[in-house]
Amino acid sequence: MAIAEEPDGGGGQRLQVSVVPAERALQKMRRSVQERRLDEWRMIYGSVYEAQPDSQEFGENFSEWTSSYDRQPIARTEMEEWRAGTVDTILGMRPRRVLEMGAGSGLILSRVAPRCESYWATDLSRDAVDILARAVGRNPQLSGVVELRNQPAHDFTGLPSGYFDTVVLNSVIQYFPDADYLADVIEGALAALAPGGFILLGDVRNRRLRHSLYAAAELYRSGPGATAESVRRAMEQQLLKERELLLDPEFFTGLPARFEDVSLVDVRLRRGIHHNELTRYRYDVLIGRGPARALPLDNSVRPTWGVEIGSIAELENFLTRENPALLRLNGIPNARVRSETGALRALEEGASMSSVMEILRDTRAPGSGLDPEECHTLGKRLGYAVRTTWSAGNADGDFDVAFALPSRIPADTYFSLSPSAAGSASSSEQSASVLDSESTAIYAASLQAYLAKMFENIPLPQTTFVITEEIPDDRG
């Protein structure tokens, strides 16, 4: 605690008391924030699912998916591509016993559960679970397979331990209160997994690129009279209003150091030929529990982008000529996001609105790099397995790619890829402080009430409590 005395403007004195809550109080505040955020999402999605008509075809409700660029529904073909990518990833793991957390309206369940012997699905929303229950009850193929539970992601009550080979949280963790909550859920999911199983965290929002998305969205929505300054201000407001959880890829590459059961982490760019915010700014994470182990990439051939290889044609020539068993190429400019990161940079450098818009609309200029999907197409044509991931520490959305000949991947290993410099981004670096405005106001009010009770009959100077995580150092 630190106390500063200052004039109150009326001839008297007032006190400003800086208080660092004890660890116990901090944890209580954290739980309060988490519960409040979960209640918010429960109410929002409860109303969404409550409004869904029974006539809606099961597993086909994409209505809540709107574009940040124009606030209109994302095209059905693009949403179907998005779902197909997730389903293909799950089925590629040959799941038999699946736990899906945050099953929603059944977009994934409807496609995966018919191929499983057991499929447990949970959701925070009672309305979502009721919708799923009615749909499952009408489908004999699912009624003996699917088990439904209404519970939040951190609650593993009633779920079997060491049973599931696959745990899925698809497009869910952005609604988690903070990264600490996510870490708790990962810990619980690891306990629910059988040895050798996988957790899929699908559709993770990239915190590192959030400014590019906000800038592009504001630019596309700006009217004829908009200025670069007004767009910058709107961007900053959007940053302040953001309620979802966004995560740097390095948060996940640090998981093996945090959980001894984590034997591999595979950070993947989203697949897809369409360029939208889902393919530009989101990614998937596969977390393997031992004894699953990653294919070592130490001996991979590592040409340099911009030196040996600078285009998809040159990459194809290199692979054809050298025929490497393993190849890793880092730092490739990402054609999906290049125009939007470029527009953000121009905006930050004070360029005119016309110049910024010209950059934004220049989606495929010379030197724009590669579309990650081009690498997958090339690999398929040449007989390579392919993985793409974000380049470590890069704020422009650059990516790395690895090619592996399937015949050179041992049966007991998994071909995975993550940013090359395994980071350890902490939970606190990924989320806003637990000392949000509402929780600090509540805590300060409780201190005021305690002070008033303790000194009930003693006049006190006007006192303001400042709740902080660190006492300010006023020494010169």
Coordinates of C-alpha atoms in Angstrom, one line a residue:
M1 CA 0.0 0.0 0.0
A2 CA 1.2 3.6 -0.7
I3 CA -0.5 6.8 0.5
A4 CA -0.2 10.2 -1.2
E5 CA -1.6 13.4 0.3
E6 CA -2.8 16.2 -1.9
P7 CA -5.0 19.3 -1.7
D8 CA -8.7 18.8 -2.3
G9 CA -9.3 22.2 -3.8
G10 CA -11.3 23.4 -0.9
G11 CA -8.6 24.2 1.6
G12 CA -8.4 20.6 3.0
Q13 CA -6.5 17.5 2.1
R14 CA -7.5 14.3 0.4
L15 CA -5.7 10.9 0.3
Q16 CA -5.0 8.7 -2.7
V17 CA -4.3 5.2 -1.5
S18 CA -2.7 2.8 -4.0
V19 CA -3.5 -0.8 -3.0
V20 CA -2.1 -4.0 -4.4
P21 CA -4.6 -6.8 -3.5
A22 CA -3.2 -9.8 -1.7
E23 CA -2.9 -13.0 -3.9
R24 CA -6.1 -14.4 -2.3
A25 CA -8.0 -11.3 -3.2
L26 CA -6.5 -11.3 -6.8
Q27 CA -7.7 -14.8 -7.3
K28 CA -11.1 -14.0 -6.0
M29 CA -11.3 -11.0 -8.4
R30 CA -10.1 -13.2 -11.3
R31 CA -12.8 -15.8 -10.6
S32 CA -15.4 -12.9 -10.4
V33 CA -14.3 -11.6 -13.8
Q34 CA -14.3 -15.1 -15.3
E35 CA -17.8 -15.8 -14.0
R36 CA -19.1 -12.5 -15.3
R37 CA -17.6 -13.0 -18.7
L38 CA -19.1 -16.6 -18.9
D39 CA -22.5 -15.2 -17.9
E40 CA -22.3 -12.6 -20.7
W41 CA -21.6 -15.2 -23.3
R42 CA -24.2 -17.6 -21.8
M43 CA -26.9 -14.8 -22.2
I44 CA -25.8 -13.8 -25.7
Y45 CA -25.7 -17.3 -27.1
G46 CA -28.7 -18.4 -25.1
S47 CA -30.8 -15.8 -27.0
V48 CA -29.2 -16.9 -30.4
Y49 CA -30.1 -20.5 -29.9
E50 CA -33.5 -19.8 -28.4
A51 CA -34.4 -18.0 -31.6
Q52 CA -33.3 -20.9 -33.8
P53 CA -36.4 -22.5 -35.4
D54 CA -37.0 -26.2 -35.1
S55 CA -37.3 -26.3 -38.9
Q56 CA -33.6 -25.4 -39.2
E57 CA -31.7 -28.3 -40.7
F58 CA -29.5 -29.9 -38.0
G59 CA -25.9 -28.8 -38.2
E60 CA -26.5 -26.2 -40.9
N61 CA -27.0 -23.0 -38.8
F62 CA -24.3 -20.5 -39.8
S63 CA -26.5 -17.5 -39.0
E64 CA -24.3 -16.1 -36.2
W65 CA -21.2 -15.8 -38.5
T66 CA -20.9 -12.3 -39.7
S67 CA -18.0 -10.5 -41.3
S68 CA -16.0 -7.9 -39.5
Y69 CA -15.5 -6.1 -42.8
D70 CA -19.1 -5.3 -43.6
R71 CA -21.1 -6.8 -40.7
Q72 CA -23.0 -9.0 -43.2
P73 CA -23.3 -12.8 -43.0
I74 CA -20.2 -14.6 -44.3
A75 CA -21.0 -16.4 -47.6
R76 CA -22.4 -19.9 -47.2
T77 CA -19.7 -21.4 -49.5
E78 CA -17.0 -19.8 -47.3
M79 CA -18.5 -21.2 -44.1
E80 CA -18.9 -24.6 -45.6
E81 CA -15.2 -24.6 -46.6
W82 CA -14.3 -23.4 -43.0
R83 CA -16.3 -26.3 -41.5
A84 CA -14.9 -28.9 -44.0
G85 CA -11.3 -27.9 -43.0
T86 CA -12.1 -28.6 -39.3
V87 CA -13.9 -31.8 -40.0
D88 CA -11.1 -33.1 -42.2
T89 CA -8.6 -32.4 -39.4
I90 CA -10.6 -34.3 -36.9
L91 CA -11.4 -37.2 -39.1
G92 CA -7.7 -37.3 -40.1
M93 CA -7.0 -38.4 -36.5
R94 CA -9.3 -41.4 -36.9
P95 CA -11.3 -40.6 -33.8
R96 CA -13.4 -43.2 -32.0
R97 CA -14.2 -41.5 -28.6
V98 CA -14.7 -37.7 -28.9
L99 CA -15.4 -35.0 -26.4
E100 CA -16.5 -31.7 -28.0
M101 CA -16.7 -28.8 -25.7
G102 CA -18.8 -25.9 -26.9
A103 CA -20.8 -28.0 -29.4
G104 CA -23.2 -25.1 -30.1
S105 CA -25.8 -26.0 -32.8
G106 CA -24.0 -29.1 -34.0
L107 CA -21.9 -27.8 -36.9
I108 CA -19.1 -30.3 -36.1
L109 CA -21.1 -32.9 -34.2
S110 CA -23.4 -33.6 -37.2
R111 CA -20.4 -34.4 -39.4
V112 CA -18.2 -36.3 -37.0
A113 CA -20.4 -38.1 -34.5
P114 CA -21.8 -40.6 -37.1
R115 CA -18.3 -42.0 -37.6
C116 CA -17.6 -42.5 -33.8
E117 CA -18.4 -45.1 -31.3
S118 CA -18.9 -42.5 -28.6
Y119 CA -19.3 -38.7 -28.8
W120 CA -19.8 -36.6 -25.7
A121 CA -20.8 -32.9 -26.3
T122 CA -21.0 -30.1 -23.8
D123 CA -22.1 -26.5 -24.0
L124 CA -22.5 -23.5 -21.7
S125 CA -26.0 -22.8 -23.1
R126 CA -29.0 -24.8 -22.0
D127 CA -30.8 -23.8 -25.2
A128 CA -28.0 -25.2 -27.3
V129 CA -28.1 -28.5 -25.5
D130 CA -31.8 -28.7 -25.8
I131 CA -31.6 -28.1 -29.6
L132 CA -28.9 -30.8 -29.9
A133 CA -31.0 -33.2 -27.7
R134 CA -34.0 -32.9 -30.0
A135 CA -31.9 -33.4 -33.2
V136 CA -30.1 -36.4 -31.7
G137 CA -33.4 -37.9 -30.6
R138 CA -34.7 -37.7 -34.2
N139 CA -31.6 -39.5 -35.6
P140 CA -31.3 -43.2 -34.7
Q141 CA -27.7 -43.2 -36.0
L142 CA -26.8 -40.7 -33.2
S143 CA -29.1 -41.6 -30.3
G144 CA -26.9 -44.4 -29.1
V145 CA -23.6 -42.5 -29.7
V146 CA -24.1 -39.0 -28.4
E147 CA -24.0 -38.0 -24.8
L148 CA -25.0 -34.4 -24.0
R149 CA -24.1 -32.2 -21.0
N150 CA -24.9 -28.6 -20.1
Q151 CA -21.8 -27.4 -18.4
P152 CA -19.0 -24.8 -19.0
A153 CA -15.6 -25.8 -20.4
H154 CA -13.8 -25.7 -17.0
D155 CA -16.3 -28.1 -15.4
F156 CA -15.2 -31.7 -16.1
T157 CA -17.7 -33.1 -13.6
G158 CA -19.2 -36.4 -14.8
L159 CA -16.8 -36.7 -17.7
P160 CA -14.6 -39.9 -17.8
S161 CA -10.8 -39.5 -17.2
G162 CA -8.3 -41.0 -19.6
Y163 CA -11.1 -42.1 -22.0
F164 CA -11.2 -39.9 -25.1
D165 CA -8.8 -40.1 -28.0
T166 CA -9.9 -36.6 -29.3
V167 CA -11.0 -33.5 -27.5
V168 CA -12.4 -30.7 -29.7
L169 CA -12.9 -27.0 -28.9
N170 CA -13.7 -25.4 -32.2
S171 CA -14.3 -21.7 -32.4
V172 CA -14.9 -21.6 -28.6
I173 CA -11.8 -20.4 -26.8
Q174 CA -12.2 -16.8 -28.0
Y175 CA -15.2 -16.6 -25.6
F176 CA -13.0 -17.7 -22.6
P177 CA -12.4 -15.0 -20.0
D178 CA -8.6 -15.1 -20.1
A179 CA -5.6 -17.2 -21.0
D180 CA -5.4 -18.6 -17.4
Y181 CA -8.9 -20.0 -17.8
L182 CA -7.8 -21.6 -21.1
A183 CA -4.8 -23.1 -19.4
D184 CA -7.1 -24.6 -16.8
V185 CA -9.3 -26.1 -19.5
I186 CA -6.3 -27.6 -21.3
E187 CA -5.1 -29.2 -18.1
G188 CA -8.6 -30.7 -17.6
A189 CA -8.8 -31.9 -21.2
L190 CA -5.4 -33.6 -20.9
A191 CA -6.7 -35.5 -18.0
A192 CA -9.7 -36.6 -20.0
L193 CA -7.5 -37.8 -22.9
A194 CA -6.2 -41.3 -23.2
P195 CA -2.5 -41.6 -23.7
G196 CA -1.6 -40.7 -27.3
G197 CA -4.7 -38.6 -27.8
F198 CA -5.1 -35.1 -29.2
I199 CA -6.8 -31.8 -28.3
L200 CA -7.9 -29.7 -31.2
L201 CA -8.3 -26.0 -30.5
G202 CA -9.9 -24.8 -33.7
D203 CA -10.3 -21.3 -35.1
V204 CA -8.0 -19.4 -32.6
R205 CA -7.9 -15.7 -33.2
N206 CA -4.3 -14.4 -33.8
R207 CA -3.6 -11.6 -31.2
R208 CA -0.4 -10.6 -33.1
L209 CA -2.4 -9.5 -36.1
R210 CA -5.4 -7.9 -34.4
H211 CA -4.4 -4.3 -35.5
S212 CA -4.4 -5.3 -39.1
L213 CA -7.9 -6.8 -38.9
Y214 CA -9.3 -3.8 -37.1
A215 CA -7.7 -1.4 -39.5
A216 CA -8.9 -3.2 -42.6
A217 CA -12.5 -3.5 -41.1
E218 CA -12.6 0.2 -40.4
L219 CA -11.2 1.1 -43.8
Y220 CA -13.7 -1.0 -45.7
R221 CA -16.6 0.5 -43.7
S222 CA -15.3 4.1 -43.9
G223 CA -17.4 6.6 -45.8
P224 CA -16.3 9.0 -48.4
G225 CA -15.5 11.7 -45.8
A226 CA -13.4 9.5 -43.7
T227 CA -9.8 10.6 -42.9
A228 CA -6.8 8.5 -41.9
E229 CA -7.1 10.1 -38.4
S230 CA -10.7 9.1 -38.0
V231 CA -9.9 5.6 -39.0
R232 CA -7.1 5.4 -36.5
R233 CA -9.4 6.6 -33.7
A234 CA -12.1 4.1 -34.7
M235 CA -9.4 1.4 -34.7
E236 CA -8.3 2.3 -31.2
Q237 CA -11.9 2.2 -30.0
Q238 CA -12.3 -1.2 -31.4
L239 CA -9.2 -2.4 -29.5
L240 CA -10.7 -1.0 -26.3
K241 CA -14.0 -2.7 -26.9
E242 CA -12.7 -6.1 -27.8
R243 CA -14.2 -8.7 -25.5
E244 CA -12.9 -11.9 -27.1
L245 CA -9.7 -13.7 -26.2
L246 CA -7.0 -13.5 -28.9
L247 CA -3.7 -15.5 -28.5
D248 CA -0.2 -15.3 -29.9
P249 CA 1.0 -18.6 -31.4
E250 CA 3.9 -18.6 -28.9
F251 CA 1.4 -19.2 -26.1
F252 CA 0.9 -22.7 -27.4
T253 CA 4.6 -23.5 -28.3
G254 CA 5.3 -23.0 -24.6
L255 CA 2.8 -25.6 -23.4
P256 CA 5.2 -28.6 -23.3
A257 CA 7.2 -26.6 -20.6
R258 CA 4.0 -26.0 -18.7
F259 CA 2.3 -29.4 -18.9
E260 CA 4.4 -32.6 -18.7
D261 CA 1.7 -34.6 -20.5
V262 CA 2.1 -32.4 -23.6
S263 CA 4.4 -34.1 -26.0
L264 CA 3.8 -32.1 -29.2
V265 CA 2.2 -28.9 -30.4
D266 CA 1.1 -28.4 -34.0
V267 CA 0.2 -24.8 -34.8
R268 CA -1.6 -24.7 -38.2
L269 CA -2.8 -21.9 -40.5
R270 CA -6.4 -22.4 -41.5
R271 CA -6.9 -24.1 -44.8
G272 CA -9.0 -22.6 -47.6
I273 CA -9.0 -21.0 -51.0
H274 CA -11.2 -18.1 -49.9
H275 CA -9.6 -15.0 -48.4
N276 CA -11.6 -13.8 -45.4
E277 CA -11.0 -13.1 -41.8
L278 CA -11.2 -16.8 -41.0
T279 CA -8.3 -17.8 -43.2
R280 CA -6.3 -14.6 -42.7
Y281 CA -6.5 -14.2 -38.9
R282 CA -7.3 -17.5 -37.4
Y283 CA -5.4 -20.8 -36.9
D284 CA -5.8 -24.2 -35.4
V285 CA -3.7 -25.9 -32.7
L286 CA -3.3 -29.6 -32.2
I287 CA -1.9 -30.6 -28.8
G288 CA -0.7 -34.2 -28.4
R289 CA -0.5 -36.1 -25.2
G290 CA 2.3 -38.6 -24.7
P291 CA 3.4 -41.0 -25.9
A292 CA 2.5 -39.3 -29.2
R293 CA 5.7 -37.6 -30.4
A294 CA 6.6 -35.1 -33.2
L295 CA 8.7 -35.9 -36.2
P296 CA 12.1 -34.3 -35.7
L297 CA 12.7 -31.6 -38.2
D298 CA 16.4 -30.9 -37.3
N299 CA 17.7 -32.6 -40.4
S300 CA 15.4 -30.9 -42.8
V301 CA 16.7 -29.0 -45.8
R302 CA 16.3 -25.3 -45.1
P303 CA 16.6 -23.0 -48.2
T304 CA 16.2 -19.3 -47.6
W305 CA 13.2 -17.4 -48.9
G306 CA 14.3 -14.6 -51.2
V307 CA 17.6 -16.3 -52.0
E308 CA 17.2 -19.9 -53.3
I309 CA 13.4 -19.6 -53.5
G310 CA 11.2 -16.6 -54.2
S311 CA 8.0 -17.9 -55.8
I312 CA 5.8 -21.0 -56.0
A313 CA 7.4 -22.0 -59.3
E314 CA 10.9 -21.8 -57.7
L315 CA 9.7 -23.8 -54.8
E316 CA 8.3 -26.5 -57.1
N317 CA 11.6 -26.6 -59.1
F318 CA 13.6 -27.0 -55.8
L319 CA 11.5 -29.8 -54.6
T320 CA 11.5 -31.6 -57.9
R321 CA 15.3 -31.2 -58.4
E322 CA 16.5 -31.9 -54.8
N323 CA 13.7 -34.3 -53.8
P324 CA 14.3 -33.7 -50.1
A325 CA 12.7 -36.1 -47.5
L326 CA 12.1 -33.0 -45.3
L327 CA 12.1 -29.4 -46.2
R328 CA 11.4 -26.3 -44.1
L329 CA 11.1 -22.8 -45.5
N330 CA 10.7 -19.9 -43.1
G331 CA 9.6 -16.3 -43.4
I332 CA 7.4 -16.4 -46.5
P333 CA 5.4 -13.3 -47.0
N334 CA 1.7 -14.2 -46.6
A335 CA -0.3 -13.2 -49.6
R336 CA -3.6 -13.6 -47.7
V337 CA -2.8 -10.7 -45.3
R338 CA -0.2 -8.7 -47.2
S339 CA -2.5 -5.9 -48.4
E340 CA -4.1 -5.5 -45.0
T341 CA -0.8 -5.4 -43.0
G342 CA 0.5 -3.0 -45.6
A343 CA -2.5 -0.7 -45.2
L344 CA -2.0 -0.7 -41.4
R345 CA 1.7 0.2 -41.8
A346 CA 0.8 3.1 -44.2
L347 CA -1.9 4.3 -41.8
E348 CA 0.6 4.3 -38.9
E349 CA 3.2 6.2 -41.0
G350 CA 0.7 8.9 -41.7
A351 CA 0.0 8.2 -45.3
S352 CA -3.0 9.8 -47.0
M353 CA -6.4 8.0 -47.1
S354 CA -6.1 7.5 -50.9
S355 CA -2.7 5.9 -50.6
V356 CA -3.9 3.6 -47.7
M357 CA -6.9 2.4 -49.7
E358 CA -4.8 1.8 -52.8
I359 CA -2.6 -0.5 -50.7
L360 CA -5.6 -2.2 -49.2
R361 CA -7.1 -3.1 -52.6
D362 CA -3.8 -4.3 -54.0
T363 CA -4.4 -7.9 -53.2
R364 CA -1.9 -9.6 -55.5
A365 CA 0.9 -7.3 -56.5
P366 CA 4.3 -8.6 -57.6
G367 CA 6.4 -9.6 -54.6
S368 CA 3.3 -10.3 -52.4
G369 CA 4.6 -13.8 -51.4
L370 CA 2.6 -17.0 -51.4
D371 CA -0.9 -18.0 -50.4
P372 CA -0.4 -20.8 -47.9
E373 CA -3.0 -22.9 -49.8
E374 CA -0.7 -22.9 -52.8
C375 CA 1.8 -24.9 -50.7
H376 CA -0.8 -27.5 -49.9
T377 CA -1.8 -27.8 -53.6
L378 CA 1.9 -28.1 -54.6
G379 CA 2.5 -30.8 -52.0
K380 CA -0.4 -32.8 -53.1
R381 CA 0.7 -32.7 -56.7
L382 CA 4.3 -33.8 -55.8
G383 CA 3.4 -36.4 -53.2
Y384 CA 4.4 -34.5 -50.1
A385 CA 2.6 -34.0 -46.7
V386 CA 2.5 -30.3 -45.9
R387 CA 2.2 -28.2 -42.8
T388 CA 2.0 -24.4 -42.6
T389 CA 2.5 -22.2 -39.5
W390 CA 3.1 -18.6 -38.4
S391 CA 6.7 -17.3 -38.5
A392 CA 8.0 -16.8 -35.0
G393 CA 7.6 -13.2 -33.7
N394 CA 6.5 -11.8 -37.0
A395 CA 3.9 -9.0 -36.9
D396 CA 3.2 -9.1 -40.7
G397 CA 1.6 -12.5 -40.8
D398 CA 4.6 -14.2 -42.6
F399 CA 4.5 -18.0 -42.5
D400 CA 6.7 -21.1 -42.5
V401 CA 6.1 -24.3 -44.5
A402 CA 7.3 -27.8 -44.1
F403 CA 7.2 -30.6 -46.7
A404 CA 7.7 -34.3 -45.8
L405 CA 7.7 -37.4 -47.9
P406 CA 5.1 -39.7 -46.2
S407 CA 7.3 -42.7 -46.7
R408 CA 9.9 -41.1 -44.5
I409 CA 7.6 -40.4 -41.6
P410 CA 7.9 -43.2 -39.0
A411 CA 4.7 -44.8 -37.9
D412 CA 5.2 -43.8 -34.3
T413 CA 5.7 -40.1 -35.0
Y414 CA 3.4 -37.2 -36.0
F415 CA 4.3 -34.7 -38.7
S416 CA 3.8 -31.3 -36.9
L417 CA 5.0 -27.7 -37.2
S418 CA 5.0 -24.7 -35.0
P419 CA 6.8 -21.4 -35.0
S420 CA 10.6 -22.2 -35.1
A421 CA 11.6 -20.2 -31.9
A422 CA 9.4 -22.0 -29.3
G423 CA 8.3 -19.1 -27.1
S424 CA 6.8 -19.1 -23.7
A425 CA 4.3 -16.2 -24.0
S426 CA 2.7 -16.1 -20.5
S427 CA -1.0 -15.9 -19.7
S428 CA -0.6 -12.3 -18.5
E429 CA 0.9 -11.3 -21.9
Q430 CA -2.1 -12.7 -23.7
S431 CA -5.0 -11.2 -21.7
A432 CA -6.1 -8.0 -20.1
S433 CA -5.2 -7.8 -16.5
V434 CA -7.7 -9.4 -14.1
L435 CA -8.0 -5.9 -12.6
D436 CA -10.6 -4.7 -15.0
S437 CA -12.6 -1.6 -14.3
E438 CA -15.6 -3.4 -12.9
S439 CA -13.7 -5.6 -10.5
T440 CA -11.5 -2.8 -9.2
A441 CA -14.5 -0.6 -8.6
I442 CA -16.1 -3.4 -6.5
Y443 CA -12.9 -3.9 -4.6
A444 CA -12.4 -0.2 -3.9
A445 CA -16.0 0.1 -2.7
S446 CA -15.4 -2.8 -0.3
L447 CA -12.4 -1.0 1.1
Q448 CA -14.4 2.3 1.5
A449 CA -17.1 0.4 3.4
Y450 CA -14.5 -1.3 5.6
L451 CA -12.8 2.1 6.3
A452 CA -16.2 3.7 7.2
K453 CA -17.0 0.9 9.6
M454 CA -13.6 0.9 11.3
F455 CA -13.7 4.7 11.8
E456 CA -17.4 5.2 12.2
N457 CA -17.2 8.1 14.6
I458 CA -13.9 9.6 13.4
P459 CA -13.9 12.3 10.6
L460 CA -11.6 11.2 7.8
P461 CA -10.2 13.1 4.8
Q462 CA -11.7 12.3 1.4
T463 CA -10.0 9.1 0.3
T464 CA -9.7 7.5 -3.1
F465 CA -8.5 4.0 -3.6
V466 CA -6.4 3.1 -6.7
I467 CA -6.3 -0.7 -7.2
T468 CA -3.2 -1.7 -9.0
E469 CA -0.9 -4.7 -9.5
E470 CA 2.2 -2.8 -8.6
I471 CA 2.9 0.2 -6.3
P472 CA 4.0 3.2 -8.4
D473 CA 7.6 4.2 -7.8
D474 CA 7.6 8.0 -7.3
R475 CA 11.3 8.2 -6.5
G476 CA 13.2 10.7 -8.7

